[in-house]
PDB file of C-alpha atoms in Angstrom:
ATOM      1  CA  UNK B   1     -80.372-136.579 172.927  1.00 87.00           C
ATOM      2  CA  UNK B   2     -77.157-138.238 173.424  1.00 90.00           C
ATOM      3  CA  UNK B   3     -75.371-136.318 170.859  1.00 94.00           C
ATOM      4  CA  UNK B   4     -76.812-132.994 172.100  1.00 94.00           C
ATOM      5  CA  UNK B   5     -75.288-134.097 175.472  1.00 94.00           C
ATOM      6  CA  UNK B   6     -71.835-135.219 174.499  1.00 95.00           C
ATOM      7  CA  UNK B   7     -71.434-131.872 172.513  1.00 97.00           C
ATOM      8  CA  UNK B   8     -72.905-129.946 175.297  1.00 96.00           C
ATOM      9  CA  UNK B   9     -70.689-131.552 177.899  1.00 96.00           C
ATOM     10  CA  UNK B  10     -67.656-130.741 175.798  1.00 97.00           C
ATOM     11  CA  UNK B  11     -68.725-127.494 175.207  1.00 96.00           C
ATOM     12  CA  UNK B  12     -67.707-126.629 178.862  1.00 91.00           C
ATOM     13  CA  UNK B  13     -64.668-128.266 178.649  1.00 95.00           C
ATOM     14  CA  UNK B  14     -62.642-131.079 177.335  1.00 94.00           C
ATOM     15  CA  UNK B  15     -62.866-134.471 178.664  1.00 94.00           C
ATOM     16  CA  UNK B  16     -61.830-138.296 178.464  1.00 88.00           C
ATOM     17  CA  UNK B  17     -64.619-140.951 177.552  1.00 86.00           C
ATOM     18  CA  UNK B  18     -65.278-142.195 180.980  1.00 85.00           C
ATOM     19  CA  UNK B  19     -65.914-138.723 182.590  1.00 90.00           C
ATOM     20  CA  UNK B  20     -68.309-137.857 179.995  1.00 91.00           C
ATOM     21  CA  UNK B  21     -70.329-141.086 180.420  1.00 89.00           C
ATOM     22  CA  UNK B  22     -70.770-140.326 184.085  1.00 89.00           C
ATOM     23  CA  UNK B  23     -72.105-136.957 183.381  1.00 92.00           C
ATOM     24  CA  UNK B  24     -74.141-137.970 180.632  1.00 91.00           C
ATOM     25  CA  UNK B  25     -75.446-140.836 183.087  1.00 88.00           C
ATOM     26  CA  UNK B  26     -76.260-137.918 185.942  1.00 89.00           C
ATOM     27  CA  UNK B  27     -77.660-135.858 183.336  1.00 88.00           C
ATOM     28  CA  UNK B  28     -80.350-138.665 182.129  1.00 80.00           C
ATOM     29  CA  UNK B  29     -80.149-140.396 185.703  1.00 72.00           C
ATOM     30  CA  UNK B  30     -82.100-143.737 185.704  1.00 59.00           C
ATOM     31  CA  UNK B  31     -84.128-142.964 182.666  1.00 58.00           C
ATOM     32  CA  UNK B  32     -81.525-143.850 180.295  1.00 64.00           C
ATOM     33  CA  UNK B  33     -78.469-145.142 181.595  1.00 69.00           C
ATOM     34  CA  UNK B  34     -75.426-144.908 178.715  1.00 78.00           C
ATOM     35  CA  UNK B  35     -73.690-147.447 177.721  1.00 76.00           C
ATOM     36  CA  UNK B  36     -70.718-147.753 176.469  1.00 75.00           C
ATOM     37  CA  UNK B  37     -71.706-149.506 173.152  1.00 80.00           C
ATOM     38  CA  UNK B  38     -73.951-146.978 173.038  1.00 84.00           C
ATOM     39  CA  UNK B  39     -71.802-143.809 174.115  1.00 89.00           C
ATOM     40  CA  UNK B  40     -68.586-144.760 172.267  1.00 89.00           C
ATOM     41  CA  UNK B  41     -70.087-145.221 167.963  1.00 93.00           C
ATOM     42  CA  UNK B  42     -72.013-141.751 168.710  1.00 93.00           C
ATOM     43  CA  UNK B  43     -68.469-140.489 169.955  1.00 94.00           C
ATOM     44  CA  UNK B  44     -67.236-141.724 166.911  1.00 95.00           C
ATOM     45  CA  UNK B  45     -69.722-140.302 164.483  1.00 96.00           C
ATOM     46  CA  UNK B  46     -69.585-136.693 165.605  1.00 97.00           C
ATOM     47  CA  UNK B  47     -65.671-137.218 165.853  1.00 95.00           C
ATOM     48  CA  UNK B  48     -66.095-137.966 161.750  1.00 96.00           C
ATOM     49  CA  UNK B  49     -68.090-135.402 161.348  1.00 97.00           C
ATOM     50  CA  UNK B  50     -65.363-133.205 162.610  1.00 97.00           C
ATOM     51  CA  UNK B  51     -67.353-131.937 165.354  1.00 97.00           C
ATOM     52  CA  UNK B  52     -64.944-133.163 168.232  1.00 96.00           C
ATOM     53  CA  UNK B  53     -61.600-133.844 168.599  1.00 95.00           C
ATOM     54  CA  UNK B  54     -59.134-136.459 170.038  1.00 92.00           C
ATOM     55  CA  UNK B  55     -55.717-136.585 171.840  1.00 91.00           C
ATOM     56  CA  UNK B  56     -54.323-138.680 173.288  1.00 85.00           C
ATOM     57  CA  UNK B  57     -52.541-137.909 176.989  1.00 80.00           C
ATOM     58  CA  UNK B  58     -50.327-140.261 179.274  1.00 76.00           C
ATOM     59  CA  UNK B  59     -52.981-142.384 181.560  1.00 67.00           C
ATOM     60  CA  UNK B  60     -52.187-141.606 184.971  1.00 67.00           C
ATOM     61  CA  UNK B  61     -50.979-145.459 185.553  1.00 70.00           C
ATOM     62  CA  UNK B  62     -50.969-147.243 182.821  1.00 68.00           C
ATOM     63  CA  UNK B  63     -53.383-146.821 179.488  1.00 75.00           C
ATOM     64  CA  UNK B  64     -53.186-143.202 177.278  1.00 78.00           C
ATOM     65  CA  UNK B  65     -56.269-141.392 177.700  1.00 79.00           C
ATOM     66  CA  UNK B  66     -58.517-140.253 174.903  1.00 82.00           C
ATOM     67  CA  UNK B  67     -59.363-136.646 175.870  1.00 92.00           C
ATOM     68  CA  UNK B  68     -62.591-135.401 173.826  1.00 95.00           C
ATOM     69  CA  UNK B  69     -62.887-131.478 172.566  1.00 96.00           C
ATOM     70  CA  UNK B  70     -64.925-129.775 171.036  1.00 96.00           C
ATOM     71  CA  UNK B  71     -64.142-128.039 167.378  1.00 97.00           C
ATOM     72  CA  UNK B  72     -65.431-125.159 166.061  1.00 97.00           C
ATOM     73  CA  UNK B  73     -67.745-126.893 164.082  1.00 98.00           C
ATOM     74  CA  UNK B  74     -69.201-128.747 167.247  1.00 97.00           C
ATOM     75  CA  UNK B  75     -69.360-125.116 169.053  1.00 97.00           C
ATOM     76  CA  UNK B  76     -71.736-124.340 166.074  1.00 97.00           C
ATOM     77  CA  UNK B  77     -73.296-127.625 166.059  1.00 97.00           C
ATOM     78  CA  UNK B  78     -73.892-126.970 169.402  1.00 97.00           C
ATOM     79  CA  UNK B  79     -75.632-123.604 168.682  1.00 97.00           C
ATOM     80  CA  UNK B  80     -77.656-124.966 165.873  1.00 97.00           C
ATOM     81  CA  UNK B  81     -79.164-127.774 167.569  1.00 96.00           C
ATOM     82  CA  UNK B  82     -80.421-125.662 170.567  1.00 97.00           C
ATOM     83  CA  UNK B  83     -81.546-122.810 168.249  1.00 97.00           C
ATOM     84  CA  UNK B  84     -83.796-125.797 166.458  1.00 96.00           C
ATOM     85  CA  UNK B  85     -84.850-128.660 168.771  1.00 96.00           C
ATOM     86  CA  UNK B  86     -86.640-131.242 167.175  1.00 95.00           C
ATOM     87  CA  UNK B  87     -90.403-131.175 168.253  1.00 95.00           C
ATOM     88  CA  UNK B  88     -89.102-134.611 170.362  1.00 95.00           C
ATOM     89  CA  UNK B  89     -86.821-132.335 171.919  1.00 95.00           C
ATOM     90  CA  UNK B  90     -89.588-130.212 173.041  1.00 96.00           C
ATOM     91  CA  UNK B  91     -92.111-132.581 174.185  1.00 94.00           C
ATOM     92  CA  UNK B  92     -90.491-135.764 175.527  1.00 91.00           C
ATOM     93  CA  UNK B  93     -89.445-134.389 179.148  1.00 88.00           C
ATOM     94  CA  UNK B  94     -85.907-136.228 179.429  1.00 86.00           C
ATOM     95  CA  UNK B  95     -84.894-134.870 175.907  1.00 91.00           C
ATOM     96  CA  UNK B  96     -86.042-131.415 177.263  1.00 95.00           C
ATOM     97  CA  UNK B  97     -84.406-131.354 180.251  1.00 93.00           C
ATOM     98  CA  UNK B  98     -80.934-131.505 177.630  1.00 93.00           C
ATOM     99  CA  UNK B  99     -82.176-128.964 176.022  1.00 96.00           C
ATOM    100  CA  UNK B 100     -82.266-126.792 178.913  1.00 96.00           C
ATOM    101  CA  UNK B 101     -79.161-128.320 180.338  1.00 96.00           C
ATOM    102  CA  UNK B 102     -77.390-126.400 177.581  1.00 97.00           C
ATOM    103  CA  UNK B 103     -79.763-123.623 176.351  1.00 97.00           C
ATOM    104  CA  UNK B 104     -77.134-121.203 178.136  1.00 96.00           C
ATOM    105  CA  UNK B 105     -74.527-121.853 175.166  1.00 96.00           C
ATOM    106  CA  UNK B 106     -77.359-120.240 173.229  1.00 94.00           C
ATOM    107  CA  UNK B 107     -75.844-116.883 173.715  1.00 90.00           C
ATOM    108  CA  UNK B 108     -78.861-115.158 172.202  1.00 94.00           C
ATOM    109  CA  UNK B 109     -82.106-114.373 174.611  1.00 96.00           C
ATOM    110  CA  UNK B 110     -84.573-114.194 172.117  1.00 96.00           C
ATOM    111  CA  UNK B 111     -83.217-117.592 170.438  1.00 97.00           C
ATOM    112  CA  UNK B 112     -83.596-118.810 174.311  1.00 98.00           C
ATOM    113  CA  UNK B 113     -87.073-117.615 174.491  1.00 98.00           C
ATOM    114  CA  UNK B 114     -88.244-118.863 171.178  1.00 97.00           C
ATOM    115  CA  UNK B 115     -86.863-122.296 172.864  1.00 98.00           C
ATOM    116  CA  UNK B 116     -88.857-121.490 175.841  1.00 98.00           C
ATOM    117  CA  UNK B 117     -92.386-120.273 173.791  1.00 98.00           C
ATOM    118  CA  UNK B 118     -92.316-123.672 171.978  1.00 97.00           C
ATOM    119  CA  UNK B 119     -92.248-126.058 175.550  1.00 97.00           C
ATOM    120  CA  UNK B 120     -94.997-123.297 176.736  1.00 97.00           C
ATOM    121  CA  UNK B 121     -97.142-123.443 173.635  1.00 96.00           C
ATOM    122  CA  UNK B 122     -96.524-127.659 173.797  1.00 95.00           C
ATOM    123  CA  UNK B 123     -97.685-127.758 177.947  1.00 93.00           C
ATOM    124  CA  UNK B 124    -100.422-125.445 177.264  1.00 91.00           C
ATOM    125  CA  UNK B 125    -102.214-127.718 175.014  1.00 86.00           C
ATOM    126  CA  UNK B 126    -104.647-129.988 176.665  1.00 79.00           C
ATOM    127  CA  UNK B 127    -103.784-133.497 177.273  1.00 78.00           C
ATOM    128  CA  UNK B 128    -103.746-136.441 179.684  1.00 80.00           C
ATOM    129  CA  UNK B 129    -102.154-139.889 179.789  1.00 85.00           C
ATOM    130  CA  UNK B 130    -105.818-141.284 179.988  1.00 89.00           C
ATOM    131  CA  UNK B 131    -108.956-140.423 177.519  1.00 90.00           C
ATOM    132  CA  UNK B 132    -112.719-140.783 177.142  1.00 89.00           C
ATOM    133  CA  UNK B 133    -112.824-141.235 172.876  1.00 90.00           C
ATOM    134  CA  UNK B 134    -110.617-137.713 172.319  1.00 88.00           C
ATOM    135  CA  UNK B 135    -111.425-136.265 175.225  1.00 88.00           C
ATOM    136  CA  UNK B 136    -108.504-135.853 178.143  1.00 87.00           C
ATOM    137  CA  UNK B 137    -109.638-137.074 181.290  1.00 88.00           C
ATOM    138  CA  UNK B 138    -109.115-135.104 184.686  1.00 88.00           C
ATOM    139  CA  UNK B 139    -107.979-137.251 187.768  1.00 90.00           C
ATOM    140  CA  UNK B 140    -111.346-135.969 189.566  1.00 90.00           C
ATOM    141  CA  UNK B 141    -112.826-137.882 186.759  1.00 92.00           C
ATOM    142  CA  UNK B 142    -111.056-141.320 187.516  1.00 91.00           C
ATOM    143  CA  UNK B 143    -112.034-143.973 189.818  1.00 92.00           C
ATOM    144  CA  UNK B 144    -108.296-145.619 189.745  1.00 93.00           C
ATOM    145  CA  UNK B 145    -105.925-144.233 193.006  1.00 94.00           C
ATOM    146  CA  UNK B 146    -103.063-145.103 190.957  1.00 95.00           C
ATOM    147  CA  UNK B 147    -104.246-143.156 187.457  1.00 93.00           C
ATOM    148  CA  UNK B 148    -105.419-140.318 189.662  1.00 93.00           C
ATOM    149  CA  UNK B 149    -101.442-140.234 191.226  1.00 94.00           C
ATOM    150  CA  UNK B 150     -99.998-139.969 188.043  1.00 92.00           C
ATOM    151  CA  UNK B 151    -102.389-137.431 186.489  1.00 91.00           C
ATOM    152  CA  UNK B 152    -102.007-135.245 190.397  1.00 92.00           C
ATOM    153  CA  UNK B 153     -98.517-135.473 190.152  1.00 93.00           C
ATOM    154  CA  UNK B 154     -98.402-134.495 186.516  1.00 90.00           C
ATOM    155  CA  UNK B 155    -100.527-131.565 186.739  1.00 90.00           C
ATOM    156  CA  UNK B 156     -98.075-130.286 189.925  1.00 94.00           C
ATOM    157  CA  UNK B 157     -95.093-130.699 187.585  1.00 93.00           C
ATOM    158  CA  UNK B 158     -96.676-129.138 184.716  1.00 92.00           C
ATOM    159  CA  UNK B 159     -97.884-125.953 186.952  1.00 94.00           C
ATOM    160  CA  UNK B 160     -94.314-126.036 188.569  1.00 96.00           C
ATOM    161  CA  UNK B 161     -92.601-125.928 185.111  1.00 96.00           C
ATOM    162  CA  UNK B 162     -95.190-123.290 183.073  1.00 96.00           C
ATOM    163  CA  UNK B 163     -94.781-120.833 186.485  1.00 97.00           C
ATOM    164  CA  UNK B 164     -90.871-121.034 185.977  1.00 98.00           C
ATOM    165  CA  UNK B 165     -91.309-120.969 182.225  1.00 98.00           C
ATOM    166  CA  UNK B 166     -93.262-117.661 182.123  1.00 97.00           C
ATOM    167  CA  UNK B 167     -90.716-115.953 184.751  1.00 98.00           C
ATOM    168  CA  UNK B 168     -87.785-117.089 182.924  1.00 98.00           C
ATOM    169  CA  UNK B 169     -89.530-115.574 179.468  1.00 97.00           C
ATOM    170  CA  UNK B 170     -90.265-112.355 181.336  1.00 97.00           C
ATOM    171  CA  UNK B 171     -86.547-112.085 182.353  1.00 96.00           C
ATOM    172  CA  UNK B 172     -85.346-112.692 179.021  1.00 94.00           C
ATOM    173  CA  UNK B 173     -87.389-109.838 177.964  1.00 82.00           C
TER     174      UNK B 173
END
């Protein structure tokens, strides 16, 4: 996830280390705050990997700034990664929402909706947070207030998200 967001950050435009950790840190929001320690060796990989670039530019008072782009390589990297999201990608909502984040650098619509069919095939299947043996349980089916909240509140989201899903895949055609 934090790769596809550093590359899909830079893929709109170039930027130093510390502006790119704040977006990456709206982007994920409380879920999973970046760190640097965390940010800055996953900077370093892709910049091996010749996926992004550094130069260095006069800091405004004092310290150079490292100014992050993206190469051609990352553009493609880019591309590749939204084409083919990891099933994780899919069905773990915070890595999804990166997905989507960047699924307009996907220039292609029907490599967008093939994106789109998988998280529709993956909220269509039935499933809860709670089970009797194998079998999902409803929140009409729960005494708990607080189990019943999150299953309520899940199935709102879910109808929310398949309703825009389906539009979005009838626009793309």
């Amino acid at each position: 996830m934090l790769e596809l967001a550093i590359l899909g950050f830079l893929y709109d435009c170039s930027l130093h280390g510390y502006e790119l950790r704040k977006r990456i840190t709206a982007l994920t929001g409380h879920v999973r705050p970046v760190a640097e320690s965390t940010l800055y060796p996953a900077i370093k990989r892709l910049e091996k990997a010749g996926l992004l670039a550094r130069e260095t530019q006069p800091g405004a008072v004092a310290a150079p700034r490292h100014v992050l782009s993206l190469t051609a390589d990352g553009r493609s990297e880019l591309r590749r990664r939204l084409a083919e999201p990891e099933r994780g990608d899919i069905t773990d909502e915070n890595r999804w929402f990166t997905v989507l984040a960047f699924l307009r650098h996907l220039e292609d619509a029907d490599a967008q909706a093939a994106v789109l069919r998988r998280r529709l095939a993956f909220l269509q299947e039935p499933a809860s947070f709670f089970y009797d043996g194998d079998r999902p349980l409803r929140a009409e089916e729960l005494d708990d207030p607080f189990r019943q909240g999150i299953l309520t509140i899940a199935r709102a989201t879910s109808r929310a998200e398949l309703a825009w899903l389906r539009k979005t895949l009838a626009s793309l055609g």
